[in-house]
Tab-separated table of C-alpha atoms in Angstrom:
chain	number	residue	atom	x	y	z
F	1	MET	CA	-18.762	-7.978	0.327
F	2	LEU	CA	-15.110	-7.149	0.222
F	3	ARG	CA	-12.974	-5.834	3.000
F	4	VAL	CA	-10.339	-3.159	2.486
F	5	ASN	CA	-7.627	-3.324	5.132
F	6	ALA	CA	-5.525	-0.388	6.280
F	7	GLU	CA	-3.177	-0.960	3.333
F	8	VAL	CA	-6.119	-0.889	0.888
F	9	ASP	CA	-5.739	-4.559	-0.099
F	10	LEU	CA	-9.003	-6.267	-0.985
F	11	GLU	CA	-9.867	-9.643	0.542
F	12	ALA	CA	-13.079	-11.588	0.999
F	13	CYS	CA	-14.945	-11.377	4.280
F	14	ASP	CA	-18.046	-12.987	5.710
F	15	LEU	CA	-20.169	-9.957	6.645
F	16	ASP	CA	-23.793	-10.228	5.600
F	17	LEU	CA	-23.897	-7.298	3.174
F	18	PRO	CA	-24.190	-7.453	-0.611
F	19	PRO	CA	-20.921	-6.799	-2.413
F	20	ALA	CA	-20.404	-3.941	-4.812
F	21	SER	CA	-19.506	-5.076	-8.316
F	22	LEU	CA	-15.828	-5.814	-8.869
F	23	ASP	CA	-15.524	-2.708	-11.056
F	24	ASP	CA	-17.139	-0.517	-8.377
F	25	GLN	CA	-14.916	-2.085	-5.707
F	26	ARG	CA	-11.857	-1.106	-7.753
F	27	VAL	CA	-13.132	2.474	-8.000
F	28	ALA	CA	-13.679	2.513	-4.217
F	29	ASP	CA	-10.131	1.228	-3.703
F	30	LEU	CA	-8.789	4.096	-5.845
F	31	PHE	CA	-10.858	6.623	-3.891
F	32	VAL	CA	-9.522	5.306	-0.556
F	33	ALA	CA	-5.969	5.483	-1.933
F	34	PHE	CA	-6.586	9.122	-2.936
F	35	ALA	CA	-8.055	9.929	0.484
F	36	ARG	CA	-5.008	8.434	2.179
F	37	GLY	CA	-2.535	10.338	-0.001
F	38	ARG	CA	-1.354	7.413	-2.127
F	39	ARG	CA	-2.876	8.780	-5.348
F	40	ASP	CA	-3.086	12.291	-6.737
F	41	SER	CA	-6.497	11.942	-8.366
F	42	ILE	CA	-9.775	10.077	-8.389
F	43	PRO	CA	-11.309	8.286	-11.377
F	44	ALA	CA	-13.410	11.165	-12.738
F	45	ASP	CA	-13.278	13.461	-15.743
F	46	ALA	CA	-16.247	15.696	-14.938
F	47	PRO	CA	-17.358	17.749	-11.927
F	48	VAL	CA	-18.238	15.700	-8.828
F	49	ASP	CA	-21.224	16.502	-6.603
F	50	VAL	CA	-20.459	16.140	-2.885
F	51	TYR	CA	-23.339	15.395	-0.517
F	52	LEU	CA	-23.635	15.341	3.261
F	53	GLY	CA	-26.301	12.897	4.354
F	54	GLY	CA	-27.939	12.935	0.958
F	55	ARG	CA	-28.053	16.740	0.727
F	56	LEU	CA	-25.999	18.418	-1.981
F	57	ALA	CA	-23.261	20.462	-0.308
F	58	SER	CA	-20.892	21.320	-3.165
F	59	THR	CA	-19.851	20.572	-6.719
F	60	ILE	CA	-16.108	20.260	-7.286
F	61	ASP	CA	-14.973	21.268	-10.759
F	62	ASN	CA	-12.981	18.686	-12.668
F	63	ASP	CA	-9.745	20.688	-12.548
F	64	LEU	CA	-9.984	20.932	-8.714
F	65	LEU	CA	-10.724	17.275	-7.899
F	66	GLY	CA	-7.112	16.633	-6.873
F	67	GLU	CA	-7.144	19.572	-4.439
F	68	ARG	CA	-7.927	17.961	-1.092
F	69	ALA	CA	-9.066	21.244	0.481
F	70	GLU	CA	-11.944	21.394	-2.033
F	71	TRP	CA	-13.477	18.285	-0.449
F	72	GLY	CA	-14.237	20.059	2.854
F	73	VAL	CA	-17.935	20.936	2.560
F	74	CYS	CA	-20.881	21.967	4.698
F	75	THR	CA	-24.648	22.202	4.785
F	76	GLU	CA	-26.446	24.630	7.050
F	77	PRO	CA	-26.607	24.515	10.040
F	78	GLY	CA	-23.934	21.810	10.021
F	79	TYR	CA	-24.302	18.070	9.823
F	80	ALA	CA	-24.808	15.233	12.312
F	81	GLY	CA	-23.820	17.396	15.268
F	82	ARG	CA	-20.431	18.190	13.784
F	83	VAL	CA	-18.759	21.456	12.939
F	84	CYS	CA	-18.017	22.136	9.291
F	85	PRO	CA	-16.189	21.745	7.031
F	86	LEU	CA	-16.513	17.964	6.742
F	87	SER	CA	-14.638	15.879	4.206
F	88	PRO	CA	-15.107	12.294	3.045
F	89	LEU	CA	-11.345	12.265	2.457
F	90	ASP	CA	-10.596	13.128	6.087
F	91	VAL	CA	-12.978	10.454	7.384
F	92	LEU	CA	-11.316	7.747	5.279
F	93	ARG	CA	-7.802	9.015	5.951
F	94	ASP	CA	-8.304	9.131	9.712
F	95	HIS	CA	-9.915	5.697	10.070
F	96	ARG	CA	-7.213	3.205	11.041
F	97	GLY	CA	-9.280	0.024	11.019
F	98	GLU	CA	-10.459	-2.109	8.154
F	99	LEU	CA	-12.998	-0.877	5.649
F	100	VAL	CA	-15.704	-2.741	3.759
F	101	VAL	CA	-17.057	-2.005	0.299
F	102	THR	CA	-20.698	-2.896	-0.335
F	103	SER	CA	-23.572	-2.050	-2.645
F	104	ALA	CA	-25.966	-1.698	0.316
F	105	PRO	CA	-27.051	1.847	1.185
F	106	PRO	CA	-25.679	3.287	4.435
F	107	SER	CA	-27.549	1.834	7.391
F	108	HIS	CA	-27.314	2.497	11.115
F	109	PRO	CA	-29.905	2.867	13.894
F	110	CYS	CA	-28.687	6.434	14.501
F	111	LEU	CA	-29.227	7.732	10.959
F	112	HIS	CA	-31.578	10.712	11.123
F	113	GLY	CA	-33.310	11.247	7.800
F	114	ASP	CA	-30.175	10.675	5.744
F	115	GLN	CA	-30.991	9.702	2.204
F	116	PRO	CA	-28.933	7.513	-0.123
F	117	LEU	CA	-27.759	8.941	-3.389
F	118	PRO	CA	-30.339	8.909	-6.152
F	119	ASP	CA	-29.940	6.177	-8.770
F	120	ARG	CA	-28.600	3.117	-6.982
F	121	ASP	CA	-26.934	1.749	-10.135
F	122	GLY	CA	-23.170	1.847	-9.837
F	123	VAL	CA	-22.816	2.530	-6.132
F	124	ALA	CA	-20.019	1.530	-3.803
F	125	VAL	CA	-20.398	2.263	-0.100
F	126	ILE	CA	-17.200	2.373	1.968
F	127	ALA	CA	-17.633	1.950	5.737
F	128	ALA	CA	-15.808	0.624	8.784
F	129	ALA	CA	-15.622	-3.174	8.850
F	130	THR	CA	-16.553	-3.339	12.531
F	131	PRO	CA	-19.773	-1.977	14.023
F	132	ARG	CA	-19.545	1.670	14.987
F	133	SER	CA	-21.349	3.648	17.670
F	134	CYS	CA	-23.792	6.482	17.014
F	135	VAL	CA	-20.926	8.906	17.509
F	136	ASP	CA	-18.401	7.413	15.104
F	137	TYR	CA	-20.320	5.583	12.350
F	138	PHE	CA	-19.507	6.733	8.833
F	139	ALA	CA	-20.127	5.694	5.264
F	140	VAL	CA	-18.789	7.196	2.058
F	141	GLU	CA	-21.166	6.432	-0.792
F	142	LEU	CA	-19.726	6.715	-4.300
F	143	GLY	CA	-22.002	7.168	-7.314
F	144	ILE	CA	-20.162	5.547	-10.213
F	145	ASN	CA	-21.145	5.840	-13.881
F	146	ASP	CA	-21.077	3.085	-16.486
F	147	VAL	CA	-17.451	3.815	-17.440
F	148	GLY	CA	-16.110	3.589	-13.873
F	149	GLN	CA	-15.932	7.282	-13.033
F	150	ILE	CA	-17.155	8.928	-9.842
F	151	GLY	CA	-19.876	11.543	-10.290
F	152	ARG	CA	-21.261	11.779	-6.752
F	153	VAL	CA	-19.856	11.310	-3.258
F	154	ASN	CA	-22.137	11.191	-0.211
F	155	LEU	CA	-20.632	11.379	3.300
F	156	VAL	CA	-23.002	9.823	5.826
F	157	LEU	CA	-22.435	10.347	9.549
F	158	THR	CA	-24.618	9.631	12.569
F	159	GLU	CA	-25.353	11.205	15.908
F	160	PRO	CA	-27.196	9.986	19.015
């Protein structure tokens, strides 16, 4: 397991979660940098499917991936008690604490039927490094192909 601090530096930590591969951790680092406005693009050269809680919400065309407004998505009737649009970029940008990158699927006692992305090969899950309540838990699950490009992003939130 690696920890990503607020400056997106990677350092080892002792949490009991399996680490993502080093390549997938690097992709996660680039995605966090994009979310926080320090990069203009993500590592992808094809459309990216965006999920909310394992449900497909949108597909962003390759030429629009750098447009942050495109990442605000919704499923009906909303998701996890929140009003749409919801964006994995906003969640990562707004979190001021440390982040962890793991290969473990999102897990929290307050998950309600959320499903991980299909095909667990090449997955990096970005979440808060400290335990979160039912109201503010989040995970951003990246589906990464064999050449280090993001093809799927799943925003997982919880509610009581």
